[in-house]
mmCIF file of C-alpha atoms in Angstrom:
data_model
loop_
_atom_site.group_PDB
_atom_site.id
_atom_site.type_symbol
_atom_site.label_atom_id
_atom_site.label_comp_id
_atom_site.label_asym_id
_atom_site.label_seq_id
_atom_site.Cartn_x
_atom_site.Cartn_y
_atom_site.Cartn_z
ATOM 1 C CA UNK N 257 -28.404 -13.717 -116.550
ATOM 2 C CA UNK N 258 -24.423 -13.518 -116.053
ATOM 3 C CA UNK N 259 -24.474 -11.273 -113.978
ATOM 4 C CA UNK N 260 -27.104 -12.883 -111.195
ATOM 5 C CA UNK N 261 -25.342 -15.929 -111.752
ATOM 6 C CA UNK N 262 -21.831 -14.571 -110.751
ATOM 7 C CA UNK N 263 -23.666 -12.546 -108.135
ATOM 8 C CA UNK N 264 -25.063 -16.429 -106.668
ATOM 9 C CA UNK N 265 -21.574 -17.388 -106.303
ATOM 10 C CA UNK N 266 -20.258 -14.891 -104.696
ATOM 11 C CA UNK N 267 -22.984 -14.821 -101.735
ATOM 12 C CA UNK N 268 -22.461 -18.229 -101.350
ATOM 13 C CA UNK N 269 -18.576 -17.881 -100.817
ATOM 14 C CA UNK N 270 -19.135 -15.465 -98.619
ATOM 15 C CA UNK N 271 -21.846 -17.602 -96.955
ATOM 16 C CA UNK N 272 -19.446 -20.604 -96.833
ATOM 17 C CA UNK N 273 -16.793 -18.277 -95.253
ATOM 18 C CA UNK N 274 -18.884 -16.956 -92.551
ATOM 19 C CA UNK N 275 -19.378 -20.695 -91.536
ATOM 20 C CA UNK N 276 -16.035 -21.745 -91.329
ATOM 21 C CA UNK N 277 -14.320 -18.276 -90.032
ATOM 22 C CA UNK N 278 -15.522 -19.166 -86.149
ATOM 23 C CA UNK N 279 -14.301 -22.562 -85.921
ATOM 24 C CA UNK N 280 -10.719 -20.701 -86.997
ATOM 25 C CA UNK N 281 -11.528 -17.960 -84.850
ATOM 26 C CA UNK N 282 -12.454 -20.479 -81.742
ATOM 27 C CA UNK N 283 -9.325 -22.816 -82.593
ATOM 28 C CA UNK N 284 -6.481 -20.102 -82.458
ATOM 29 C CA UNK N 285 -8.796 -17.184 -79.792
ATOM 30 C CA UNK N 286 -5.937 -17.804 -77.149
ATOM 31 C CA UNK N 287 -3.070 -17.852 -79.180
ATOM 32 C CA UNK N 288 -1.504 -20.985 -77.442
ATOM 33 C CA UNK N 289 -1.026 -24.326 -78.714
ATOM 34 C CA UNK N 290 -2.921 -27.414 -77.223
ATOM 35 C CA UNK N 291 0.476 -28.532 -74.716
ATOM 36 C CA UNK N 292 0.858 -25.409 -73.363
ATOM 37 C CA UNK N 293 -3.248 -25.423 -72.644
ATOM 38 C CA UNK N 294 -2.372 -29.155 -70.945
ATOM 39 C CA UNK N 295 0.347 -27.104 -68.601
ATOM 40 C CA UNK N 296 -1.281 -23.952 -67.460
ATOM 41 C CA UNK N 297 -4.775 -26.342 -66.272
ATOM 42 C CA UNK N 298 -1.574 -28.700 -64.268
ATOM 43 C CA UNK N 299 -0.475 -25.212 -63.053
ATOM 44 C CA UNK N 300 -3.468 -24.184 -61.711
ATOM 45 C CA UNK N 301 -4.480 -27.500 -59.680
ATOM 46 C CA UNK N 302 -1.107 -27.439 -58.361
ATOM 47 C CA UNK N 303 -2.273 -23.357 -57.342
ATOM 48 C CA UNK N 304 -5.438 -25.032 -55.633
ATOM 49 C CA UNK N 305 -3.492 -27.860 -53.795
ATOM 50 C CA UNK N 306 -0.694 -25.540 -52.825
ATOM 51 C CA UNK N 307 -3.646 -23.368 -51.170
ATOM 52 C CA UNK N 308 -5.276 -26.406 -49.748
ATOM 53 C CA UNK N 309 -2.096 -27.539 -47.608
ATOM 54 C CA UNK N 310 -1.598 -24.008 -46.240
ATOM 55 C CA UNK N 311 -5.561 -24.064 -45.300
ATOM 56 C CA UNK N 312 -4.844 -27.203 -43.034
ATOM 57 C CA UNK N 313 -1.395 -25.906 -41.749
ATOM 58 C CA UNK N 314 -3.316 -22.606 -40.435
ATOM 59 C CA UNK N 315 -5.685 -24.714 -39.155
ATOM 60 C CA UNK N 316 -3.528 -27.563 -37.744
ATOM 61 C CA UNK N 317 -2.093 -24.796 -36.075
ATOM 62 C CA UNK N 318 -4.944 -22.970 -34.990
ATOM 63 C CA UNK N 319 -6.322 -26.512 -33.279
ATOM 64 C CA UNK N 320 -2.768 -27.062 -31.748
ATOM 65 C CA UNK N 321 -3.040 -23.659 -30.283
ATOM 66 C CA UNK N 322 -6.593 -23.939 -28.603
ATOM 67 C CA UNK N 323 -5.199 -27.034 -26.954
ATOM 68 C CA UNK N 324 -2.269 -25.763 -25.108
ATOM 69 C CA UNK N 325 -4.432 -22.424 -24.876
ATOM 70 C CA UNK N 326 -4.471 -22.741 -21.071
ATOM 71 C CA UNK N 327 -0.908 -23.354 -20.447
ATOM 72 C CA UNK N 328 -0.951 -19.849 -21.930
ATOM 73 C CA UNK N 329 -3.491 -18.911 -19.841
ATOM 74 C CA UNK N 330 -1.705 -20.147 -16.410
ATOM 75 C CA UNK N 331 1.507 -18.618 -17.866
ATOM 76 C CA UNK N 332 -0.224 -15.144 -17.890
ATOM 77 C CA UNK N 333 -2.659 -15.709 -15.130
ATOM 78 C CA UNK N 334 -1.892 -18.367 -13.016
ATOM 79 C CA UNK N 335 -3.871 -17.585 -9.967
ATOM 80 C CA UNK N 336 -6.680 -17.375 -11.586
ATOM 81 C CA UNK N 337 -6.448 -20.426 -13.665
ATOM 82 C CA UNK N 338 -5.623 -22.541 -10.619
ATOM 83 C CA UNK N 339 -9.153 -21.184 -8.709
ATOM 84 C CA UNK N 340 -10.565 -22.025 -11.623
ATOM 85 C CA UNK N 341 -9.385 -25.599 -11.777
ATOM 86 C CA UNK N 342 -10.069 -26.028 -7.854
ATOM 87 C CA UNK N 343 -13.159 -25.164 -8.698
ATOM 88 C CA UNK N 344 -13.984 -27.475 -11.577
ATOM 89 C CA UNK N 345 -12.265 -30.188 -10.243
ATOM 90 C CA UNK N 346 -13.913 -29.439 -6.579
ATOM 91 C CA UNK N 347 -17.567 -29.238 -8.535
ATOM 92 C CA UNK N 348 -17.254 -32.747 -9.852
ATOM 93 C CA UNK N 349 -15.720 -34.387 -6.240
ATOM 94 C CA UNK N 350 -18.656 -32.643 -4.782
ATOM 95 C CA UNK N 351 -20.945 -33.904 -7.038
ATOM 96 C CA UNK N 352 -19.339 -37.452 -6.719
ATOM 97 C CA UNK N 353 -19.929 -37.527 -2.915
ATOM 98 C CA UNK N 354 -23.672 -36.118 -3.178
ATOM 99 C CA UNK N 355 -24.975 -38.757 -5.279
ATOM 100 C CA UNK N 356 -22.948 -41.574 -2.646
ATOM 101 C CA UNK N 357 -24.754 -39.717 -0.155
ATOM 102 C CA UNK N 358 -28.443 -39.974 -1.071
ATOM 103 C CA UNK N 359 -27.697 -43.706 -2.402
ATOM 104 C CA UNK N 360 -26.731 -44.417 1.556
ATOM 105 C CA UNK N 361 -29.946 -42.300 2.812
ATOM 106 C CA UNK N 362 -31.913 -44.228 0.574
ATOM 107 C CA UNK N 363 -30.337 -47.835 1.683
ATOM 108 C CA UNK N 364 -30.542 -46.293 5.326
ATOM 109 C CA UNK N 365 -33.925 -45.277 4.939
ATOM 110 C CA UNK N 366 -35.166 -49.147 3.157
ATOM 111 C CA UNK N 367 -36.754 -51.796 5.141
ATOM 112 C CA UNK N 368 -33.093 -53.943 5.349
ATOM 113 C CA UNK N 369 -31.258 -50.264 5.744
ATOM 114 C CA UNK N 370 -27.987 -50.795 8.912
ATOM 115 C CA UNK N 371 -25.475 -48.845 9.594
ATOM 116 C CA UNK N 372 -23.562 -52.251 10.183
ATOM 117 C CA UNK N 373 -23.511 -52.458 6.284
ATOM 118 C CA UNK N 374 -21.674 -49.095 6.186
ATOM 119 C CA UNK N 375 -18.005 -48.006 5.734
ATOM 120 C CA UNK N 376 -16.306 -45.770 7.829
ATOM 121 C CA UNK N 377 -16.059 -43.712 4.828
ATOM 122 C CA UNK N 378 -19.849 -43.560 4.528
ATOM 123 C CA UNK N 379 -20.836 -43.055 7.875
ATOM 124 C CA UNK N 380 -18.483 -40.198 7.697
ATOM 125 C CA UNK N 381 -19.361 -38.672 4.532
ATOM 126 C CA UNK N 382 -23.381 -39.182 6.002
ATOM 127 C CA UNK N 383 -22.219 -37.071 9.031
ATOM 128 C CA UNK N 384 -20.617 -34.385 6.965
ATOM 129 C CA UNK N 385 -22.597 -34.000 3.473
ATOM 130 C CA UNK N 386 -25.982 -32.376 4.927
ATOM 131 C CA UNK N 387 -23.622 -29.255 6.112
ATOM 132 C CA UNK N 388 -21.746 -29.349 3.103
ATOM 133 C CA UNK N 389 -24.655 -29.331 0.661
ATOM 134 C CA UNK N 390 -26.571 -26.700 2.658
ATOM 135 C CA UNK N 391 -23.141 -24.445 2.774
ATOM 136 C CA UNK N 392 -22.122 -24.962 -1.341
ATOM 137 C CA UNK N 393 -25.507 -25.519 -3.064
ATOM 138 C CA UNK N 394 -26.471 -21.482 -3.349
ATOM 139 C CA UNK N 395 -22.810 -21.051 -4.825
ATOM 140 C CA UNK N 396 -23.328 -23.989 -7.300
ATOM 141 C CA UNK N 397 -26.907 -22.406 -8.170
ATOM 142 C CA UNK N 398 -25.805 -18.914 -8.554
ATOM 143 C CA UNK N 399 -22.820 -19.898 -11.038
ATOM 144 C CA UNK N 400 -25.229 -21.306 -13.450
ATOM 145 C CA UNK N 401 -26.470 -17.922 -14.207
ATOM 146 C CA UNK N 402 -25.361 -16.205 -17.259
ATOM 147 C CA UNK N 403 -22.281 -14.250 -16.505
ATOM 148 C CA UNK N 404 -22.885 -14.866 -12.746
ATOM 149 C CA UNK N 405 -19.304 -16.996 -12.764
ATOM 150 C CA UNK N 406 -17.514 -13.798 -13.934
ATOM 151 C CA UNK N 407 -18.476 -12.584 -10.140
ATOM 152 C CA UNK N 408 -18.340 -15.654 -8.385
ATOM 153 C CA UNK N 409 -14.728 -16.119 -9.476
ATOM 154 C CA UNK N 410 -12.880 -13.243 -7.664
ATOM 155 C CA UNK N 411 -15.311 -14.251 -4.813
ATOM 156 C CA UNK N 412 -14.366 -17.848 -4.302
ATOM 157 C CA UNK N 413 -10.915 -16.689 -4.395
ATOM 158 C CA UNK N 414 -11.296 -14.370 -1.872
ATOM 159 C CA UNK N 415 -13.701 -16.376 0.414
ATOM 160 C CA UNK N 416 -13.101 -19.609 -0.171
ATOM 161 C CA UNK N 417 -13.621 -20.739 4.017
ATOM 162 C CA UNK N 418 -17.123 -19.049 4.009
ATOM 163 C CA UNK N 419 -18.518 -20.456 0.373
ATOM 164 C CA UNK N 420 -16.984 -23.320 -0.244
ATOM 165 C CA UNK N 421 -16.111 -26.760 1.316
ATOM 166 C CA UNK N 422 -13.202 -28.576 1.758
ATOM 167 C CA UNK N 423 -13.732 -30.075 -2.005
ATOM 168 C CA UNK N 424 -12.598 -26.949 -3.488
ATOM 169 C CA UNK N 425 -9.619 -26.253 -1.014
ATOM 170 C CA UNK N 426 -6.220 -26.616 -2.075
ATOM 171 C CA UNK N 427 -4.116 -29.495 0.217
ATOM 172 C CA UNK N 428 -2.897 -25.634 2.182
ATOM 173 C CA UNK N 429 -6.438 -24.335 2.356
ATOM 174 C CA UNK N 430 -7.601 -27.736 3.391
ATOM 175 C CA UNK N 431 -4.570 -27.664 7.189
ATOM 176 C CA UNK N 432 -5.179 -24.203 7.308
ATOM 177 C CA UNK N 433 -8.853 -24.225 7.739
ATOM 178 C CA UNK N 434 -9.762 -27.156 9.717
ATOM 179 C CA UNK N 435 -7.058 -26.028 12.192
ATOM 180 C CA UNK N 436 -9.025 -22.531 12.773
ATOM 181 C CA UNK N 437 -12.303 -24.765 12.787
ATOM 182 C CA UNK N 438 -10.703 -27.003 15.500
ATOM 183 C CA UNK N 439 -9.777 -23.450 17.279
ATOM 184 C CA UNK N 440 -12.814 -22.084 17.339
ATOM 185 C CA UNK N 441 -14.862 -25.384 18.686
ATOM 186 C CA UNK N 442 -11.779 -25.670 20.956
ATOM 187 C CA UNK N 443 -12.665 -22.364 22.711
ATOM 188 C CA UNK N 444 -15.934 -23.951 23.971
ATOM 189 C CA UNK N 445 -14.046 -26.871 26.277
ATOM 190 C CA UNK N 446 -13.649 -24.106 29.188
ATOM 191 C CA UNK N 447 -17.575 -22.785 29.486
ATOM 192 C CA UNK N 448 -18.213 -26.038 29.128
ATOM 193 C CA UNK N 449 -15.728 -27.561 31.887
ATOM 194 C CA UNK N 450 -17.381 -24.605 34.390
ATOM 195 C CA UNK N 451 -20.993 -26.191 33.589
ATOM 196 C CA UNK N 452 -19.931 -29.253 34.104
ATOM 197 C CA UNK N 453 -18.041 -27.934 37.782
ATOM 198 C CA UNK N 454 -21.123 -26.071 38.758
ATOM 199 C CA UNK N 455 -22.948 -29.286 39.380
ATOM 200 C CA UNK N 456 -21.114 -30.571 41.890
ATOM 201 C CA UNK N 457 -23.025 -28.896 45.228
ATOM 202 C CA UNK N 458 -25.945 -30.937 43.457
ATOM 203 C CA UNK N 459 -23.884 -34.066 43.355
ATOM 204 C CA UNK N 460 -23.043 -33.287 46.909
ATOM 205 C CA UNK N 461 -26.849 -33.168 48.391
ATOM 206 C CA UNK N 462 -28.198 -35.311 45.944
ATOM 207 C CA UNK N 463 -29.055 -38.878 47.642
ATOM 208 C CA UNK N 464 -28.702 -40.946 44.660
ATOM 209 C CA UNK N 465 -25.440 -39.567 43.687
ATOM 210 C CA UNK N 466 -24.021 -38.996 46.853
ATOM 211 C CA UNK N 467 -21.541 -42.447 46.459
ATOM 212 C CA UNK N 468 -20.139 -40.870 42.628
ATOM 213 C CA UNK N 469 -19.558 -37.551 44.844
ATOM 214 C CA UNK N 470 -15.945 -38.281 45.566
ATOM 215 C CA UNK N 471 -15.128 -39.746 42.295
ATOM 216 C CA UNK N 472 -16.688 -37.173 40.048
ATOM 217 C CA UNK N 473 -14.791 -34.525 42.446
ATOM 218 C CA UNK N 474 -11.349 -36.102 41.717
ATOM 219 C CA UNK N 475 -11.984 -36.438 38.424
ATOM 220 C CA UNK N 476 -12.805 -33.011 37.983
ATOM 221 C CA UNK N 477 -9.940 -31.867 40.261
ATOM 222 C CA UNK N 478 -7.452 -33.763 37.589
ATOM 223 C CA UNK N 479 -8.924 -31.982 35.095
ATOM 224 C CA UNK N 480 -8.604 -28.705 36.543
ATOM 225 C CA UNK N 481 -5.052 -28.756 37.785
ATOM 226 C CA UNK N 482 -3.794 -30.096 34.295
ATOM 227 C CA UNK N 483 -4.084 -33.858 34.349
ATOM 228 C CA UNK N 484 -5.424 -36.692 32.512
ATOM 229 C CA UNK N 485 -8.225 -38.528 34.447
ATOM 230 C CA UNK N 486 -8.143 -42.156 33.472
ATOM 231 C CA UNK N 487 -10.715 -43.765 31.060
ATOM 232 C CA UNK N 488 -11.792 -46.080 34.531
ATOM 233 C CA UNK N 489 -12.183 -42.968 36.097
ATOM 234 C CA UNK N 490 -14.465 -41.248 33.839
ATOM 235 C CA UNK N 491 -16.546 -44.647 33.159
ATOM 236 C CA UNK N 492 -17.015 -45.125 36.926
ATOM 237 C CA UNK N 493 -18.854 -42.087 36.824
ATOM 238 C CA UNK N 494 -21.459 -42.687 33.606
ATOM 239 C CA UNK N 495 -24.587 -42.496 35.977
ATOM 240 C CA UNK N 496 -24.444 -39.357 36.358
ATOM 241 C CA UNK N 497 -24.722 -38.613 32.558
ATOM 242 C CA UNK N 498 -27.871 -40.995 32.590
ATOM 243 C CA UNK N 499 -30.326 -38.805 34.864
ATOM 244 C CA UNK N 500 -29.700 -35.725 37.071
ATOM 245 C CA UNK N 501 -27.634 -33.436 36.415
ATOM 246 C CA UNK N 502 -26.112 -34.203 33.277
ATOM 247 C CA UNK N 503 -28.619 -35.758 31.093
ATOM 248 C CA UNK N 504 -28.919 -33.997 28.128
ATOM 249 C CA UNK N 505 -32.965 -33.348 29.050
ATOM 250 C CA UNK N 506 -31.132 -31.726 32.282
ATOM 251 C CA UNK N 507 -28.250 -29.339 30.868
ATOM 252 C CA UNK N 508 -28.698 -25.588 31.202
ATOM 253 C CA UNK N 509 -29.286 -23.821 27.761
ATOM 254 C CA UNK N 510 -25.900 -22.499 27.903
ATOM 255 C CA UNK N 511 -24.441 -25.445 28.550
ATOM 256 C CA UNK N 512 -26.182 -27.046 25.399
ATOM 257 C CA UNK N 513 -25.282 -24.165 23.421
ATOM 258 C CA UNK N 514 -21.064 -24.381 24.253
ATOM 259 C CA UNK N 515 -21.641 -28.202 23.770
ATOM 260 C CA UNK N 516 -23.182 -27.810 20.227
ATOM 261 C CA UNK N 517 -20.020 -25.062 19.566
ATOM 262 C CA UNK N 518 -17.675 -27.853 20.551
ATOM 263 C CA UNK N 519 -18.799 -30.636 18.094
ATOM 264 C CA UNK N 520 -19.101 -27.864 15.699
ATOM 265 C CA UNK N 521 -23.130 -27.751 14.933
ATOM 266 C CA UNK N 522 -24.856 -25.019 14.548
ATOM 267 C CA UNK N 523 -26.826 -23.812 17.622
ATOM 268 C CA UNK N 524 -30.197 -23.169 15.740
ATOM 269 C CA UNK N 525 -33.397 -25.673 16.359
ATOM 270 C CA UNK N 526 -33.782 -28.983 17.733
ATOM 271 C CA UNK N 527 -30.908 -28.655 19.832
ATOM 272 C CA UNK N 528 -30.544 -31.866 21.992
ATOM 273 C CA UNK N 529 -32.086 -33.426 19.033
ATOM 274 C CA UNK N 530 -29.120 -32.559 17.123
ATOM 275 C CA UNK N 531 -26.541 -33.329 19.992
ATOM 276 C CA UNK N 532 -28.268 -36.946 20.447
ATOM 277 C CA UNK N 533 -28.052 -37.641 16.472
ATOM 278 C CA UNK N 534 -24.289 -36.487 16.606
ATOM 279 C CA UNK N 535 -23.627 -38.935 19.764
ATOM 280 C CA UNK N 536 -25.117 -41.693 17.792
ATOM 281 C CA UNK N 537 -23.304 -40.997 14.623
ATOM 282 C CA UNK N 538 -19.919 -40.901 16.419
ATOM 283 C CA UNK N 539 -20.627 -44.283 18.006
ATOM 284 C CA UNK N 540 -21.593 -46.065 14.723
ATOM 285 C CA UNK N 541 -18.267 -44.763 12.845
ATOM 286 C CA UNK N 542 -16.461 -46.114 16.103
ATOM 287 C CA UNK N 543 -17.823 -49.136 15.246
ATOM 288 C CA UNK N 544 -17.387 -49.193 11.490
ATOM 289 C CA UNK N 545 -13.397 -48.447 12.694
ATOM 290 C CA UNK N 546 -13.491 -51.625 14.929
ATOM 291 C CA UNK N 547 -15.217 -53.438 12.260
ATOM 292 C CA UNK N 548 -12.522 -52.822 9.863
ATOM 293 C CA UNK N 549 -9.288 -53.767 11.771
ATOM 294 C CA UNK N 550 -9.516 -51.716 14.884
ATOM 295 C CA UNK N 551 -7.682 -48.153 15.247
ATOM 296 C CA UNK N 552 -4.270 -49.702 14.271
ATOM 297 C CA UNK N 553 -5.183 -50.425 10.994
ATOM 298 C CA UNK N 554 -6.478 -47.091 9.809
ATOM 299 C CA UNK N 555 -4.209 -45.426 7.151
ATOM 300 C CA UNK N 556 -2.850 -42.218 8.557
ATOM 301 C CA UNK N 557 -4.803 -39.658 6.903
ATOM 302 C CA UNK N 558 -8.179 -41.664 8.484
ATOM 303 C CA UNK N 559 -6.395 -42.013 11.948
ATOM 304 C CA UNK N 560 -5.321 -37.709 11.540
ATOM 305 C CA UNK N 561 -8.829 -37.132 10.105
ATOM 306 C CA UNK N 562 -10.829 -39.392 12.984
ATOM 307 C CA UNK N 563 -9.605 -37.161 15.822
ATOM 308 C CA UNK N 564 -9.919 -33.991 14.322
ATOM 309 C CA UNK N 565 -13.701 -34.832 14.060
ATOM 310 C CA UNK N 566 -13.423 -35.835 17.842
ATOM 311 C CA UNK N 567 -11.748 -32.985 18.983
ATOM 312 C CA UNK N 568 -8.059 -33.567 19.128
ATOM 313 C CA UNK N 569 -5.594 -31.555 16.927
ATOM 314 C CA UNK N 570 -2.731 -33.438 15.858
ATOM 315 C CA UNK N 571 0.210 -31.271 14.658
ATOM 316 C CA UNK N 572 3.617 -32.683 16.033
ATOM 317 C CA UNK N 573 1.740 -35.526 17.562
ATOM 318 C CA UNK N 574 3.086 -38.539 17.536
ATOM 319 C CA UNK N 575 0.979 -41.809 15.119
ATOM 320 C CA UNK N 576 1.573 -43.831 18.888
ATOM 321 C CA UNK N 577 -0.196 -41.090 21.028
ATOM 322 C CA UNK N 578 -2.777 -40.834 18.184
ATOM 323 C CA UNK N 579 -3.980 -44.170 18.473
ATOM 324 C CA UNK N 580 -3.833 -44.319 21.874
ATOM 325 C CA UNK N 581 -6.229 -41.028 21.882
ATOM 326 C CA UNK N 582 -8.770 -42.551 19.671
ATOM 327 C CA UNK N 583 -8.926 -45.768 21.527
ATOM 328 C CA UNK N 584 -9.700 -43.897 24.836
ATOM 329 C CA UNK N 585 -12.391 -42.573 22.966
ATOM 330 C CA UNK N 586 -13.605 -45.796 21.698
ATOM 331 C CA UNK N 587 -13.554 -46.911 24.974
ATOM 332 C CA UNK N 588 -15.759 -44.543 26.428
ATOM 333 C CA UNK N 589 -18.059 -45.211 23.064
ATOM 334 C CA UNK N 590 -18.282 -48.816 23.625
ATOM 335 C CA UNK N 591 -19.546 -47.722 27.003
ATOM 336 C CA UNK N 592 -22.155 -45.702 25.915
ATOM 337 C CA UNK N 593 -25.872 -46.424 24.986
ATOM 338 C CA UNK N 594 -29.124 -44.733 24.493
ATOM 339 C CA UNK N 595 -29.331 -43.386 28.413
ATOM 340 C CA UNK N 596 -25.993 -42.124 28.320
ATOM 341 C CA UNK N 597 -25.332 -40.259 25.186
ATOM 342 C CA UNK N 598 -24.225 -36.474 26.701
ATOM 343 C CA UNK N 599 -21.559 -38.864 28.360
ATOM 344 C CA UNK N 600 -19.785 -39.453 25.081
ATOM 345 C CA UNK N 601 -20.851 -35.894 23.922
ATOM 346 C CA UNK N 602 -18.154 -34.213 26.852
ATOM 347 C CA UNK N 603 -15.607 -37.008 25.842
ATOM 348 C CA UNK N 604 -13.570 -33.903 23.904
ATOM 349 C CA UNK N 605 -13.293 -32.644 26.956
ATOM 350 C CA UNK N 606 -12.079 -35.572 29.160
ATOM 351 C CA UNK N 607 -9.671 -36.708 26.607
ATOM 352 C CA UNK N 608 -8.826 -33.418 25.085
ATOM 353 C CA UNK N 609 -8.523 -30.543 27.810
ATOM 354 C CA UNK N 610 -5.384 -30.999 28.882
ATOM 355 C CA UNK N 611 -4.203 -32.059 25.263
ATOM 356 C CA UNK N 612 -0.710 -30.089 25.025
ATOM 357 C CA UNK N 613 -1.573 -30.124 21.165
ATOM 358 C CA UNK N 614 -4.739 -28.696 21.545
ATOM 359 C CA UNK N 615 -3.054 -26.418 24.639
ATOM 360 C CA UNK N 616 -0.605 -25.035 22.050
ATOM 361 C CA UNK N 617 -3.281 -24.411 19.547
ATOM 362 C CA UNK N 618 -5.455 -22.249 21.931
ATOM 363 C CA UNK N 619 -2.850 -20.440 23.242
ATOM 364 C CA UNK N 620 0.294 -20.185 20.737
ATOM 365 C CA UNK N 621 1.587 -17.055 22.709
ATOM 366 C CA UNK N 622 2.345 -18.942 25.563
ATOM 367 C CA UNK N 623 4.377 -21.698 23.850
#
């Protein structure tokens, strides 16, 4: 009996120390006392927060970097970064003026629709937008195709008369192309001078415009030999532009094609159609100009911009002799109507033959 009873105790103490040996174990495992516990935990949150501020300076960085990334890029490639910025910049202005243009078809094409409600601005940009969207509207499609830009781009730069429009010219694209435009519809004021010299036995024989005979001969003469006929001169002969032989139903097919060249339109279908629509565009922007202050009061870039699209090239021309150009021309378009349309159509040549700016354009060898 003594001996299970001192064998009881003894699995008991060694119950009792089997229960308390972990909590000793548990309470000294690390070997550290609780404030040095309390530090390392401070030490490693000021590890994560340490971590976290270099994150955001990488990053802060990183951003900064993306946003000055193409001053890096026109550092290292700065031709093509500028055609691409023409570009961009040109998409948007083109853009711009397309949806102007079908708001003033659409107000044209209403029940109240007048050109008399019209800018200047607007008649223009309605003159000019139909060529420009027919000319830049493939380019715009094709760039939308995946990858196609990566093509287009060394395109544009390279052809940037043929595919694109003067929204995507730079300020020296924009002088240097309109003046070879102006030279090449330039080149059609001779042909069409002869046609409008070969008429004159018909003139001659021709009972009801035997009295302009004399008149329309001088005029012609001046022309030929290097002067300026005066505006009277050229009015006093408008019946002959209203029937036989220079109606526009009555011009030779040559003579309508070197007509079309010299108003720059394309010399495909409807062609009298097209020359008639272009004569009665150019009268309602005279008008809009008279409407808003008369030719003095256009700003110059209007004034430089209004006789290009009549014919006249103005480098080293005076602003005096390029009013007094365009209001010849209004003159003769005040004096125009319906029956006498191809008269305002050969005003380029009247006003602009003997042009010494347009002289010096055509032939810059002999200057």
């Amino acid at each position: 009996m003594a001996l299970s009873l001192i064998l009881r105790t003894c699995s008991r103490s060694k119950l009792s120390c089997k229960l308390t040996h972990p909590a000793i174990s548990y309470s000294n495992s690390s070997g550290e006392k609780p404030n040095e516990i309390r530090k390392s935990h401070e030490k490693s949150v000021y590890k994560r927060e340490e971590a976290k501020r270099i994150r955001f300076y990488i990053l802060n960085r990183f951003i900064e970097y993306l946003k000055n990334y193409d001053k890096v890029l026109e550092k290292n490639f700065p031709t093509t970064m500028k055609t691409y910025k023409v570009f961009t910049e040109g998409t948007w202005s083109f853009i711009a003026d397309t949806r102007h243009y079908f708001k003033i078809v659409a107000m044209l094409n209403s029940s109240k629709g007048s050109y008399t409600k019209l800018l200047r601005r607007e008649i223009e940009l309605q003159h000019q937008m139909p060529k420009d969207i027919t000319k830049v509207a493939p380019v715009l499609l094709f760039s939308t195709l995946p990858f196609a830009f990566y093509i287009l781009l060394p395109l544009i730069y390279a052809l940037p008369k043929q595919l694109l429009t003067s929204h995507f010219w730079t300020e020296e694209q924009k002088v240097k192309f309109e003046t070879e435009y102006l030279h090449d519809r330039l080149v059609h004021n001779k042909p069409v001078f002869r046609h409008l010299q070969s008429q004159l036995k018909f003139i001659k024989h021709h009972r009801k415009n035997r009295d302009l005979y004399e008149k329309w001969n001088k005029t012609l003469g001046l022309l030929g030999s290097g002067d300026q006929p005066t505006i009277e001169c050229i009015l006093a002969c408008k019946e002959l532009f209203k029937d036989e032989p220079y109606h526009l139903l009555y011009l030779s097919r040559n003579h309508v094609f070197h007509l079309l060249r010299v108003h720059g339109i394309h010399a495909g279908w409807f062609r009298r159609t097209r020359l008639a629509d272009r004569a009665l565009g150019l009268i309602e922007m005279d008008r809009a100009i008279m409407r808003e202050g008369g030719v003095h009061n256009l700003p110059l870039e209007a004034l430089r911009k209004a006789c290009y699209l009549r014919g006249f090239h103005t480098k080293d021309v005076s602003h005096k002799c390029q009013i007094q150009w365009l209001t010849d021309w209004i003159k003769i378009s005040s004096n125009t109507d319906k029956d006498s349309l191809s008269l305002l159509l050969h005003a380029p040549i009247f006003l602009g033959y003997n042009e010494p700016s347009n002289w010096r354009l055509l032939h810059p060898e002999r200057v």
